[in-house]
């Protein structure tokens, strides 16, 4: 107890007493995840305001032998930002929440870069870039709460990976407080730098297990001047993949988003999210939300997309479709896509699979997985949607109606095994963009080779030999 009191006093000294939470009520929002699937325990929550303060916190935790759980917007979907319960570290854990570190440090228009602190909300970075006449393209439904530190640590993807890549590809430099409290200033805005191991790539996607990211240099792009958005019904997932191929043949890199949405996913949004309506009159099993963007404002992208879709209508893949005539119509269809997770949360408990596959195997995966699951859990509702252009599906399950929550969750290990084994057999990954966290920490051992697991453990023990960074996550 006296050790803990000593640590609290040291932390309060570093960040100010107002930024150390010890009261159960104050700590509660930091100790559970967005889905409400994990509830953790922590000695306290500390909210630093600068890199120096983060470094001092890490030094204090080293001295007290207490572990740290980095947290940003707490929108992660695998329990990575929630402390484990019981604690995975003998002397306990504290949550280090970075949201007070929310400054835009610099924008360099000639270099097309923005330097931001880790606690910046993604949407505020997009807005700062737009105000400077540039695009920061990472975009995901949680962008109003998710932070850059969380985006980096999960190597976030979202809806524009097809054109711009995921967070790894959007990052040029990092500033990190390492597990021993030293600050690594790697805030370089270089597109070429072959001077040894690329350390930033170890930290990106590390889910807070190697260090605390405090700032980053991110790439900026020209702002698109023209945009065309369409919502189309397709005859099958295979038809969606075919359509994507032809769209890329004719429009190349202008294809910036290509999202598949199964009817059950759309149905949940229409049921639970106010002021939503189906864009097409008939009910179709599969729809695609697609977007083209261009730098040339005179390119008449809407007209070109309309022509292209009309040509497709005769081919059997495309069943129906609408091209948005205004920004508000485009927003309305994006609203449908972006509210799927929220609608599924309102619907009740779910089992989620964030998986990726070679695009060529997606249709086969869906057909085989649907069959297996219908046999295993009759009545189960498959809520399938995702970034099909990146080979990334959210193959989620809602319980049968009616079914007991406990009975549904009891079936989770068997269902996961079935889905993940099939993903693995088809050359895919059991985590496309959400990470491993607590959710897939044990499961991943089945799918990675011993060599790969050994390499990961060597990296962990080299950079965090005392196991103080986010214990019980990923490894
Ligand atoms: C409705 C909804 C839609 C979503 N859609 C997408 C999507 O399309 N694509 C996608 O990729 N994700 C998506 N997500 C998941 C989530 O938004 C992302 O993983 C996001 O990047 C997490 O950011 P965060 O700030 O909330 O991180 P948190 O949840 O706070 O943390 C996530 C992980 O990062 C670590 N971490 C956080 N900050 C730091 C730091 N500064 N240094 C070191 N480690 C840190 C945490 O320990 C944890 O392991 C969605 C989530 C929701 C709720």
Short mmCIF file of C-alpha atoms and ligand atoms in Angstrom, two decimals:
data_model
loop_
_atom_site.label_atom_id
_atom_site.label_comp_id
_atom_site.label_asym_id
_atom_site.label_seq_id
_atom_site.Cartn_x
_atom_site.Cartn_y
_atom_site.Cartn_z
CA UNK A 1 0.00 0.00 0.00
CA UNK A 2 2.75 2.43 0.91
CA UNK A 3 4.50 1.67 -2.43
CA UNK A 4 1.28 2.49 -4.29
CA UNK A 5 0.77 5.68 -2.30
CA UNK A 6 4.32 6.65 -3.11
CA UNK A 7 3.71 6.01 -6.83
CA UNK A 8 0.47 8.06 -6.77
CA UNK A 9 2.35 10.95 -5.15
CA UNK A 10 5.13 10.77 -7.75
CA UNK A 11 2.60 10.63 -10.62
CA UNK A 12 0.61 13.54 -9.17
CA UNK A 13 3.85 15.47 -8.98
CA UNK A 14 4.56 14.77 -12.66
CA UNK A 15 1.15 15.55 -14.23
CA UNK A 16 -0.65 17.47 -11.48
CA UNK A 17 -3.16 15.85 -9.07
CA UNK A 18 -6.13 16.67 -11.36
CA UNK A 19 -4.75 14.30 -13.99
CA UNK A 20 -4.36 11.22 -11.77
CA UNK A 21 -7.66 9.36 -11.28
CA UNK A 22 -7.93 6.86 -8.45
CA UNK A 23 -11.62 7.01 -7.68
CA UNK A 24 -13.56 3.97 -9.02
CA UNK A 25 -16.17 6.19 -10.69
CA UNK A 26 -13.56 8.37 -12.42
CA UNK A 27 -11.60 5.32 -13.57
CA UNK A 28 -14.59 3.29 -14.84
CA UNK A 29 -14.70 4.61 -18.45
CA UNK A 30 -11.00 3.80 -18.86
CA UNK A 31 -11.38 0.25 -17.55
CA UNK A 32 -13.83 -1.14 -20.05
CA UNK A 33 -13.70 -1.40 -23.83
CA UNK A 34 -16.04 0.01 -26.49
CA UNK A 35 -17.90 -3.26 -26.90
CA UNK A 36 -18.22 -3.84 -23.15
CA UNK A 37 -16.56 -7.24 -23.49
CA UNK A 38 -13.61 -6.54 -21.16
CA UNK A 39 -13.45 -5.02 -17.71
CA UNK A 40 -10.03 -4.41 -16.21
CA UNK A 41 -8.34 -3.39 -12.98
CA UNK A 42 -5.82 -0.58 -12.58
CA UNK A 43 -4.06 1.14 -9.71
CA UNK A 44 -4.89 4.50 -11.30
CA UNK A 45 -5.37 6.34 -14.58
CA UNK A 46 -2.81 9.00 -15.42
CA UNK A 47 -3.19 11.62 -18.16
CA UNK A 48 0.10 13.25 -19.20
CA UNK A 49 0.23 16.47 -21.21
CA UNK A 50 3.71 16.26 -22.76
CA UNK A 51 6.41 13.84 -23.90
CA UNK A 52 8.53 14.82 -20.88
CA UNK A 53 5.67 13.87 -18.58
CA UNK A 54 5.23 10.52 -20.35
CA UNK A 55 8.96 9.81 -19.96
CA UNK A 56 8.79 10.69 -16.24
CA UNK A 57 5.74 8.39 -15.79
CA UNK A 58 7.56 5.49 -17.47
CA UNK A 59 10.62 6.10 -15.25
CA UNK A 60 8.38 6.12 -12.15
CA UNK A 61 6.69 2.86 -13.23
CA UNK A 62 10.11 1.29 -13.78
CA UNK A 63 11.15 2.33 -10.27
CA UNK A 64 7.91 0.96 -8.77
CA UNK A 65 7.86 -2.14 -11.03
CA UNK A 66 4.33 -1.30 -12.17
CA UNK A 67 3.09 -2.03 -15.70
CA UNK A 68 1.48 0.48 -18.10
CA UNK A 69 -1.51 0.18 -20.42
CA UNK A 70 -1.43 2.89 -23.11
CA UNK A 71 -4.83 4.23 -24.08
CA UNK A 72 -6.08 6.73 -26.66
CA UNK A 73 -9.73 7.06 -27.64
CA UNK A 74 -10.55 3.59 -26.27
CA UNK A 75 -12.38 2.62 -29.47
CA UNK A 76 -10.24 -0.48 -30.11
CA UNK A 77 -12.20 -3.67 -30.71
CA UNK A 78 -9.89 -6.34 -29.25
CA UNK A 79 -9.49 -5.29 -25.59
CA UNK A 80 -5.97 -3.94 -26.23
CA UNK A 81 -6.44 -0.71 -24.26
CA UNK A 82 -8.19 -2.36 -21.30
CA UNK A 83 -6.03 -3.61 -18.41
CA UNK A 84 -6.27 -7.35 -17.82
CA UNK A 85 -8.30 -8.73 -14.96
CA UNK A 86 -6.69 -10.18 -12.95
CA UNK A 87 -3.61 -8.11 -13.66
CA UNK A 88 -0.91 -9.77 -15.75
CA UNK A 89 1.80 -7.99 -13.75
CA UNK A 90 2.56 -8.89 -10.13
CA UNK A 91 2.69 -5.26 -8.93
CA UNK A 92 -0.33 -4.15 -10.95
CA UNK A 93 -0.94 -1.82 -13.90
CA UNK A 94 -1.81 1.81 -14.50
CA UNK A 95 -3.63 3.21 -17.55
CA UNK A 96 -1.70 5.96 -19.35
CA UNK A 97 -4.25 7.91 -21.38
CA UNK A 98 -2.71 10.19 -24.01
CA UNK A 99 -5.73 12.30 -24.99
CA UNK A 100 -4.36 15.49 -23.38
CA UNK A 101 -1.46 15.36 -25.83
CA UNK A 102 -3.49 16.75 -28.72
CA UNK A 103 -1.39 19.42 -30.36
CA UNK A 104 -0.68 19.73 -34.07
CA UNK A 105 3.03 20.49 -33.87
CA UNK A 106 3.72 21.45 -37.49
CA UNK A 107 2.47 21.32 -41.06
CA UNK A 108 5.07 21.34 -43.84
CA UNK A 109 3.29 21.97 -47.14
CA UNK A 110 6.38 21.55 -49.33
CA UNK A 111 7.15 18.23 -47.68
CA UNK A 112 3.46 17.28 -47.54
CA UNK A 113 3.65 16.26 -43.90
CA UNK A 114 1.87 16.98 -40.64
CA UNK A 115 3.48 16.43 -37.24
CA UNK A 116 0.93 15.61 -34.55
CA UNK A 117 0.84 14.43 -30.97
CA UNK A 118 -0.43 10.93 -30.24
CA UNK A 119 -3.58 12.07 -28.43
CA UNK A 120 -4.90 14.05 -31.41
CA UNK A 121 -8.33 12.82 -32.46
CA UNK A 122 -8.15 11.46 -36.02
CA UNK A 123 -10.93 13.76 -37.21
CA UNK A 124 -9.11 16.85 -35.92
CA UNK A 125 -6.03 15.81 -37.91
CA UNK A 126 -8.17 15.40 -41.05
CA UNK A 127 -9.63 18.87 -40.37
CA UNK A 128 -6.24 20.49 -39.77
CA UNK A 129 -4.96 18.98 -43.02
CA UNK A 130 -8.05 20.17 -44.95
CA UNK A 131 -7.66 23.69 -43.52
CA UNK A 132 -4.14 23.68 -44.99
CA UNK A 133 -5.49 22.51 -48.37
CA UNK A 134 -4.36 18.90 -47.98
CA UNK A 135 -5.87 15.48 -47.37
CA UNK A 136 -5.02 13.17 -44.50
CA UNK A 137 -6.76 10.08 -45.87
CA UNK A 138 -7.11 7.70 -42.92
CA UNK A 139 -10.86 7.44 -42.37
CA UNK A 140 -12.89 5.13 -40.16
CA UNK A 141 -16.24 5.17 -38.41
CA UNK A 142 -14.68 5.88 -35.00
CA UNK A 143 -12.68 8.88 -36.29
CA UNK A 144 -14.47 11.33 -33.97
CA UNK A 145 -12.97 9.56 -30.92
CA UNK A 146 -10.01 7.42 -32.07
CA UNK A 147 -6.57 8.98 -31.63
CA UNK A 148 -3.45 8.96 -33.78
CA UNK A 149 -1.59 6.93 -31.10
CA UNK A 150 -4.30 4.26 -31.25
CA UNK A 151 -4.38 4.39 -35.06
CA UNK A 152 -0.63 3.85 -35.14
CA UNK A 153 -0.59 1.15 -32.50
CA UNK A 154 -3.29 -0.87 -34.27
CA UNK A 155 -2.02 0.00 -37.76
CA UNK A 156 -5.56 1.14 -38.49
CA UNK A 157 -7.11 0.64 -41.91
CA UNK A 158 -10.57 2.02 -42.66
CA UNK A 159 -12.30 2.93 -45.88
CA UNK A 160 -9.55 4.49 -48.01
CA UNK A 161 -6.80 1.88 -47.72
CA UNK A 162 -7.51 0.84 -51.30
CA UNK A 163 -6.06 4.10 -52.57
CA UNK A 164 -3.83 5.46 -49.81
CA UNK A 165 -2.76 2.47 -47.72
CA UNK A 166 -3.14 1.84 -44.00
CA UNK A 167 -1.60 3.79 -41.11
CA UNK A 168 1.79 2.12 -41.63
CA UNK A 169 1.93 3.46 -45.16
CA UNK A 170 0.86 6.93 -44.04
CA UNK A 171 3.62 7.35 -41.44
CA UNK A 172 7.11 8.77 -41.95
CA UNK A 173 8.36 9.27 -38.40
CA UNK A 174 7.60 8.61 -34.72
CA UNK A 175 8.50 9.92 -31.30
CA UNK A 176 8.28 7.18 -28.69
CA UNK A 177 8.94 6.83 -24.98
CA UNK A 178 10.54 3.42 -24.78
CA UNK A 179 9.83 0.95 -21.96
CA UNK A 180 12.88 2.11 -19.97
CA UNK A 181 11.80 5.77 -20.08
CA UNK A 182 14.22 6.95 -22.79
CA UNK A 183 12.74 9.09 -25.56
CA UNK A 184 13.41 7.99 -29.14
CA UNK A 185 13.06 11.04 -31.37
CA UNK A 186 12.42 9.53 -34.78
CA UNK A 187 10.27 12.43 -36.00
CA UNK A 188 11.83 12.45 -39.46
CA UNK A 189 9.74 13.48 -42.44
CA UNK A 190 11.79 11.44 -44.92
CA UNK A 191 10.47 9.31 -47.75
CA UNK A 192 13.88 7.73 -48.18
CA UNK A 193 16.04 6.72 -45.20
CA UNK A 194 18.04 3.52 -45.47
CA UNK A 195 20.13 3.83 -42.33
CA UNK A 196 19.51 0.55 -40.61
CA UNK A 197 16.46 -1.23 -39.16
CA UNK A 198 13.27 0.76 -39.69
CA UNK A 199 12.33 1.04 -36.02
CA UNK A 200 9.06 2.85 -36.59
CA UNK A 201 7.64 -0.24 -38.24
CA UNK A 202 8.26 -2.23 -35.05
CA UNK A 203 6.24 0.28 -33.05
CA UNK A 204 3.40 0.62 -35.58
CA UNK A 205 0.91 -2.17 -34.94
CA UNK A 206 2.63 -3.11 -31.66
CA UNK A 207 -0.56 -2.38 -29.66
CA UNK A 208 1.38 -0.54 -26.97
CA UNK A 209 3.50 -3.59 -26.09
CA UNK A 210 6.87 -2.00 -26.94
CA UNK A 211 6.61 1.67 -25.97
CA UNK A 212 4.37 4.71 -25.72
CA UNK A 213 4.02 6.66 -28.96
CA UNK A 214 3.90 10.39 -28.22
CA UNK A 215 4.00 12.00 -31.70
CA UNK A 216 4.19 11.18 -35.40
CA UNK A 217 5.02 12.68 -38.79
CA UNK A 218 2.24 11.72 -41.20
CA UNK A 219 1.94 12.02 -44.98
CA UNK A 220 -0.43 14.51 -46.60
CA UNK A 221 -1.95 14.32 -50.09
CA UNK A 222 -3.63 16.74 -52.47
CA UNK A 223 -7.30 17.35 -51.66
CA UNK A 224 -9.54 15.66 -54.23
CA UNK A 225 -11.55 18.19 -56.27
CA UNK A 226 -14.11 15.80 -57.69
CA UNK A 227 -15.91 12.82 -56.19
CA UNK A 228 -18.55 10.31 -57.25
CA UNK A 229 -20.29 7.99 -54.79
CA UNK A 230 -22.56 5.10 -55.71
CA UNK A 231 -24.59 2.46 -53.89
CA UNK A 232 -25.13 -0.61 -56.04
CA UNK A 233 -26.68 -4.03 -55.61
CA UNK A 234 -24.59 -6.96 -56.82
CA UNK A 235 -25.61 -10.55 -57.40
CA UNK A 236 -22.95 -12.07 -55.12
CA UNK A 237 -19.60 -11.38 -53.42
CA UNK A 238 -17.92 -12.86 -56.53
CA UNK A 239 -19.80 -10.29 -58.63
CA UNK A 240 -18.52 -7.52 -56.32
CA UNK A 241 -14.92 -8.68 -56.86
CA UNK A 242 -15.47 -8.77 -60.65
CA UNK A 243 -16.94 -5.28 -60.59
CA UNK A 244 -13.97 -4.00 -58.59
CA UNK A 245 -11.59 -5.46 -61.17
CA UNK A 246 -13.34 -3.74 -64.07
CA UNK A 247 -13.64 -0.48 -62.16
CA UNK A 248 -9.91 -0.46 -61.51
CA UNK A 249 -9.21 -1.30 -65.15
CA UNK A 250 -11.10 1.79 -66.28
CA UNK A 251 -10.60 4.21 -63.37
CA UNK A 252 -7.23 3.10 -61.95
CA UNK A 253 -6.29 4.73 -58.68
CA UNK A 254 -9.40 6.94 -58.74
CA UNK A 255 -11.19 4.04 -57.01
CA UNK A 256 -10.76 5.19 -53.42
CA UNK A 257 -13.35 3.08 -51.57
CA UNK A 258 -15.11 -0.19 -52.32
CA UNK A 259 -17.14 -1.56 -49.42
CA UNK A 260 -19.35 -4.64 -49.42
CA UNK A 261 -22.46 -4.69 -47.23
CA UNK A 262 -24.56 -7.79 -46.69
CA UNK A 263 -28.32 -7.37 -46.35
CA UNK A 264 -28.33 -8.37 -42.65
CA UNK A 265 -25.82 -5.58 -41.89
CA UNK A 266 -27.95 -3.03 -43.74
CA UNK A 267 -31.06 -4.37 -41.99
CA UNK A 268 -29.55 -3.71 -38.55
CA UNK A 269 -28.68 -0.12 -39.49
CA UNK A 270 -32.19 0.55 -40.83
CA UNK A 271 -33.69 -0.92 -37.65
CA UNK A 272 -31.52 0.84 -35.06
CA UNK A 273 -30.14 4.08 -36.50
CA UNK A 274 -32.65 6.93 -36.72
CA UNK A 275 -33.26 8.71 -40.02
CA UNK A 276 -31.76 6.04 -42.23
CA UNK A 277 -33.46 4.53 -45.26
CA UNK A 278 -32.52 1.96 -47.89
CA UNK A 279 -31.11 3.62 -51.03
CA UNK A 280 -32.70 1.04 -53.36
CA UNK A 281 -36.36 0.02 -53.54
CA UNK A 282 -35.84 -3.76 -53.70
CA UNK A 283 -34.10 -5.90 -51.09
CA UNK A 284 -30.84 -7.43 -52.34
CA UNK A 285 -28.55 -9.85 -50.50
CA UNK A 286 -25.39 -7.85 -51.29
CA UNK A 287 -24.62 -4.20 -51.96
CA UNK A 288 -21.46 -2.21 -52.58
CA UNK A 289 -20.70 1.36 -51.58
CA UNK A 290 -18.05 2.66 -53.95
CA UNK A 291 -16.35 5.99 -54.37
CA UNK A 292 -14.13 7.53 -57.02
CA UNK A 293 -12.08 10.67 -56.38
CA UNK A 294 -10.02 12.82 -58.71
CA UNK A 295 -7.80 15.87 -58.53
CA UNK A 296 -9.31 17.19 -61.80
CA UNK A 297 -12.50 19.13 -61.05
CA UNK A 298 -13.44 19.15 -64.76
CA UNK A 299 -13.37 15.37 -65.09
CA UNK A 300 -17.18 14.88 -64.62
CA UNK A 301 -16.64 11.88 -62.40
CA UNK A 302 -20.37 11.46 -61.66
CA UNK A 303 -21.19 11.26 -65.37
CA UNK A 304 -18.40 8.77 -66.00
CA UNK A 305 -19.44 6.58 -63.12
CA UNK A 306 -23.07 6.63 -64.27
CA UNK A 307 -22.05 5.56 -67.79
CA UNK A 308 -19.90 2.81 -66.39
CA UNK A 309 -22.65 1.44 -64.18
CA UNK A 310 -25.18 1.55 -67.01
CA UNK A 311 -22.77 -0.55 -69.11
CA UNK A 312 -22.42 -3.00 -66.20
CA UNK A 313 -26.18 -3.43 -65.80
CA UNK A 314 -26.39 -5.80 -68.75
CA UNK A 315 -23.63 -8.10 -67.52
CA UNK A 316 -25.33 -9.98 -64.68
CA UNK A 317 -23.07 -8.75 -61.86
CA UNK A 318 -24.81 -5.45 -61.22
CA UNK A 319 -28.51 -5.63 -60.36
CA UNK A 320 -29.36 -2.02 -59.53
CA UNK A 321 -27.69 1.14 -58.30
CA UNK A 322 -27.81 4.86 -57.59
CA UNK A 323 -25.14 7.51 -57.97
CA UNK A 324 -25.32 10.23 -55.29
CA UNK A 325 -26.43 13.54 -56.79
CA UNK A 326 -25.30 15.70 -53.89
CA UNK A 327 -22.94 15.68 -50.93
CA UNK A 328 -25.88 15.04 -48.60
CA UNK A 329 -26.90 11.96 -50.64
CA UNK A 330 -23.30 10.73 -50.51
CA UNK A 331 -23.24 11.34 -46.74
CA UNK A 332 -26.50 9.39 -46.35
CA UNK A 333 -25.05 6.23 -47.93
CA UNK A 334 -21.78 6.58 -46.00
CA UNK A 335 -23.89 6.94 -42.87
CA UNK A 336 -25.36 3.51 -43.56
CA UNK A 337 -21.92 1.96 -43.88
CA UNK A 338 -20.41 3.72 -40.88
CA UNK A 339 -23.19 2.81 -38.50
CA UNK A 340 -23.05 -0.95 -38.96
CA UNK A 341 -20.86 -1.56 -35.87
CA UNK A 342 -23.00 0.76 -33.77
CA UNK A 343 -26.21 -0.90 -34.99
CA UNK A 344 -24.83 -4.34 -34.21
CA UNK A 345 -23.85 -3.15 -30.75
CA UNK A 346 -27.41 -1.91 -30.14
CA UNK A 347 -28.80 -5.20 -31.45
CA UNK A 348 -26.96 -7.04 -28.66
CA UNK A 349 -24.05 -9.33 -28.08
CA UNK A 350 -21.95 -10.33 -31.10
CA UNK A 351 -18.98 -12.44 -32.13
CA UNK A 352 -16.66 -10.53 -34.44
CA UNK A 353 -14.13 -11.69 -36.99
CA UNK A 354 -11.94 -9.01 -38.56
CA UNK A 355 -10.24 -11.12 -41.20
CA UNK A 356 -8.36 -10.67 -44.43
CA UNK A 357 -7.98 -12.92 -47.45
CA UNK A 358 -6.52 -12.70 -50.91
CA UNK A 359 -9.31 -10.86 -52.76
CA UNK A 360 -9.53 -13.80 -55.15
CA UNK A 361 -10.63 -16.11 -52.28
CA UNK A 362 -13.23 -13.92 -50.62
CA UNK A 363 -16.27 -15.35 -52.38
CA UNK A 364 -15.14 -18.90 -51.62
CA UNK A 365 -14.58 -17.99 -47.97
CA UNK A 366 -18.05 -16.50 -47.55
CA UNK A 367 -19.77 -19.46 -49.21
CA UNK A 368 -17.87 -22.07 -47.16
CA UNK A 369 -18.04 -20.20 -43.84
CA UNK A 370 -21.79 -19.55 -44.19
CA UNK A 371 -22.39 -23.27 -44.74
CA UNK A 372 -20.23 -24.36 -41.81
CA UNK A 373 -21.85 -21.89 -39.41
CA UNK A 374 -25.41 -22.64 -40.43
CA UNK A 375 -24.71 -26.27 -39.50
CA UNK A 376 -22.93 -25.40 -36.25
CA UNK A 377 -25.40 -22.82 -34.90
CA UNK A 378 -28.74 -22.95 -36.71
CA UNK A 379 -30.51 -19.58 -36.81
CA UNK A 380 -27.29 -17.63 -36.25
CA UNK A 381 -27.34 -14.26 -38.07
CA UNK A 382 -24.26 -13.57 -40.18
CA UNK A 383 -23.54 -9.83 -40.39
CA UNK A 384 -20.94 -9.63 -43.13
CA UNK A 385 -19.52 -6.37 -44.46
CA UNK A 386 -16.15 -4.76 -44.97
CA UNK A 387 -13.39 -3.36 -47.09
CA UNK A 388 -13.62 -5.94 -49.85
CA UNK A 389 -11.25 -3.87 -51.98
CA UNK A 390 -8.54 -4.60 -49.39
CA UNK A 391 -9.57 -8.24 -48.94
CA UNK A 392 -10.82 -7.33 -45.45
CA UNK A 393 -14.15 -8.65 -44.19
CA UNK A 394 -15.90 -8.05 -40.90
CA UNK A 395 -17.50 -11.46 -40.70
CA UNK A 396 -19.59 -10.87 -37.59
CA UNK A 397 -22.25 -12.96 -35.94
CA UNK A 398 -25.35 -11.97 -34.01
CA UNK A 399 -27.18 -14.56 -31.97
CA UNK A 400 -30.20 -16.41 -33.22
CA UNK A 401 -33.58 -14.96 -32.19
CA UNK A 402 -34.35 -15.96 -29.51
CA UNK A 403 -31.15 -17.26 -27.93
CA UNK A 404 -29.63 -16.92 -24.52
CA UNK A 405 -26.50 -14.67 -24.38
CA UNK A 406 -24.56 -17.21 -22.34
CA UNK A 407 -25.40 -20.02 -24.75
CA UNK A 408 -24.31 -17.85 -27.70
CA UNK A 409 -21.01 -16.88 -26.06
CA UNK A 410 -20.36 -20.47 -25.00
CA UNK A 411 -20.28 -21.31 -28.70
CA UNK A 412 -17.66 -18.62 -29.45
CA UNK A 413 -14.50 -20.77 -29.21
CA UNK A 414 -15.91 -23.39 -31.59
CA UNK A 415 -17.15 -20.75 -34.02
CA UNK A 416 -13.86 -18.85 -33.94
CA UNK A 417 -11.95 -22.05 -34.55
CA UNK A 418 -14.08 -22.85 -37.56
CA UNK A 419 -13.86 -19.36 -39.09
CA UNK A 420 -10.16 -18.87 -38.35
CA UNK A 421 -9.16 -22.34 -39.57
CA UNK A 422 -10.91 -21.63 -42.86
CA UNK A 423 -9.29 -18.18 -43.14
CA UNK A 424 -5.90 -19.77 -42.51
CA UNK A 425 -6.51 -22.57 -45.00
CA UNK A 426 -7.32 -19.97 -47.67
CA UNK A 427 -4.11 -18.01 -47.01
CA UNK A 428 -5.69 -15.24 -44.93
CA UNK A 429 -5.10 -13.50 -41.61
CA UNK A 430 -7.24 -13.71 -38.45
CA UNK A 431 -6.73 -10.01 -37.77
CA UNK A 432 -6.84 -7.56 -40.67
CA UNK A 433 -6.99 -4.18 -38.96
CA UNK A 434 -8.04 -4.43 -35.30
CA UNK A 435 -5.00 -6.23 -33.89
CA UNK A 436 -4.80 -9.11 -31.42
CA UNK A 437 -5.23 -7.44 -28.01
CA UNK A 438 -6.73 -9.82 -25.47
CA UNK A 439 -9.29 -11.15 -27.93
CA UNK A 440 -6.94 -13.05 -30.25
CA UNK A 441 -3.83 -13.30 -28.08
CA UNK A 442 -4.14 -17.02 -27.53
CA UNK A 443 -5.78 -17.83 -30.86
CA UNK A 444 -2.86 -16.45 -32.90
CA UNK A 445 -0.51 -19.14 -31.56
CA UNK A 446 -2.37 -21.67 -33.67
CA UNK A 447 -1.72 -19.79 -36.91
CA UNK A 448 1.78 -18.30 -36.67
CA UNK A 449 4.79 -20.52 -37.12
CA UNK A 450 7.14 -21.18 -34.19
CA UNK A 451 9.78 -19.11 -35.99
CA UNK A 452 7.47 -16.11 -36.28
CA UNK A 453 6.35 -16.37 -32.64
CA UNK A 454 9.99 -16.69 -31.48
CA UNK A 455 10.95 -13.59 -33.47
CA UNK A 456 8.08 -11.63 -31.95
CA UNK A 457 9.05 -12.72 -28.43
CA UNK A 458 12.71 -11.78 -29.08
CA UNK A 459 11.65 -8.28 -30.11
CA UNK A 460 9.43 -7.94 -27.04
CA UNK A 461 12.15 -9.05 -24.64
CA UNK A 462 14.77 -6.83 -26.32
CA UNK A 463 12.64 -3.67 -26.15
CA UNK A 464 10.69 -4.38 -22.96
CA UNK A 465 12.78 -6.84 -20.94
CA UNK A 466 10.84 -6.21 -17.71
CA UNK A 467 7.45 -6.79 -19.37
CA UNK A 468 6.05 -3.43 -18.28
CA UNK A 469 4.36 -2.42 -21.53
CA UNK A 470 0.76 -3.55 -21.88
CA UNK A 471 1.17 -7.06 -20.42
CA UNK A 472 -1.22 -9.78 -21.56
CA UNK A 473 -1.83 -8.22 -24.96
CA UNK A 474 -0.81 -9.67 -28.31
CA UNK A 475 1.79 -12.11 -26.91
C1 LIG B 1 -17.56 2.02 -34.77
C2 LIG B 1 -16.13 1.61 -34.95
C3 LIG B 1 -15.62 1.47 -36.23
C4 LIG B 1 -14.28 1.11 -36.43
N1 LIG B 1 -13.81 1.00 -37.70
C5 LIG B 1 -12.52 0.69 -37.89
C6 LIG B 1 -11.99 0.60 -39.22
O1 LIG B 1 -12.69 0.77 -40.21
N2 LIG B 1 -10.68 0.31 -39.36
C7 LIG B 1 -9.87 0.10 -38.27
O2 LIG B 1 -8.67 -0.14 -38.46
N3 LIG B 1 -10.34 0.16 -37.01
C8 LIG B 1 -11.63 0.45 -36.79
N4 LIG B 1 -12.12 0.52 -35.52
C9 LIG B 1 -11.24 0.20 -34.37
C10 LIG B 1 -10.58 1.42 -33.71
O3 LIG B 1 -11.27 2.59 -33.95
C11 LIG B 1 -9.16 1.57 -34.20
O4 LIG B 1 -8.44 0.44 -33.77
C12 LIG B 1 -8.44 2.82 -33.70
O5 LIG B 1 -7.22 2.92 -34.40
C13 LIG B 1 -8.15 2.81 -32.21
O6 LIG B 1 -7.76 4.11 -31.79
P1 LIG B 1 -7.94 4.53 -30.26
O7 LIG B 1 -7.30 5.86 -30.06
O8 LIG B 1 -9.36 4.44 -29.85
O9 LIG B 1 -7.08 3.40 -29.54
P2 LIG B 1 -7.35 2.62 -28.19
O10 LIG B 1 -8.58 1.79 -28.30
O11 LIG B 1 -7.29 3.55 -27.04
O12 LIG B 1 -6.08 1.66 -28.17
C14 LIG B 1 -5.89 0.68 -29.15
C15 LIG B 1 -4.53 0.00 -28.93
O13 LIG B 1 -3.48 0.93 -29.13
C16 LIG B 1 -2.69 1.09 -27.95
N5 LIG B 1 -2.38 2.51 -27.85
C17 LIG B 1 -3.23 3.56 -27.86
N6 LIG B 1 -2.55 4.72 -27.84
C18 LIG B 1 -1.23 4.40 -27.80
C19 LIG B 1 -0.03 5.17 -27.75
N7 LIG B 1 -0.03 6.49 -27.75
N8 LIG B 1 1.16 4.50 -27.73
C20 LIG B 1 1.20 3.14 -27.73
N9 LIG B 1 0.08 2.37 -27.75
C21 LIG B 1 -1.11 3.00 -27.81
C22 LIG B 1 -3.56 0.57 -26.83
O14 LIG B 1 -2.79 0.07 -25.74
C23 LIG B 1 -4.34 -0.54 -27.53
O15 LIG B 1 -3.56 -1.70 -27.60
C24 LIG B 1 -13.46 0.87 -35.30
C25 LIG B 1 -13.97 1.01 -34.01
C26 LIG B 1 -15.29 1.38 -33.83
C27 LIG B 1 -15.79 1.55 -32.43
#
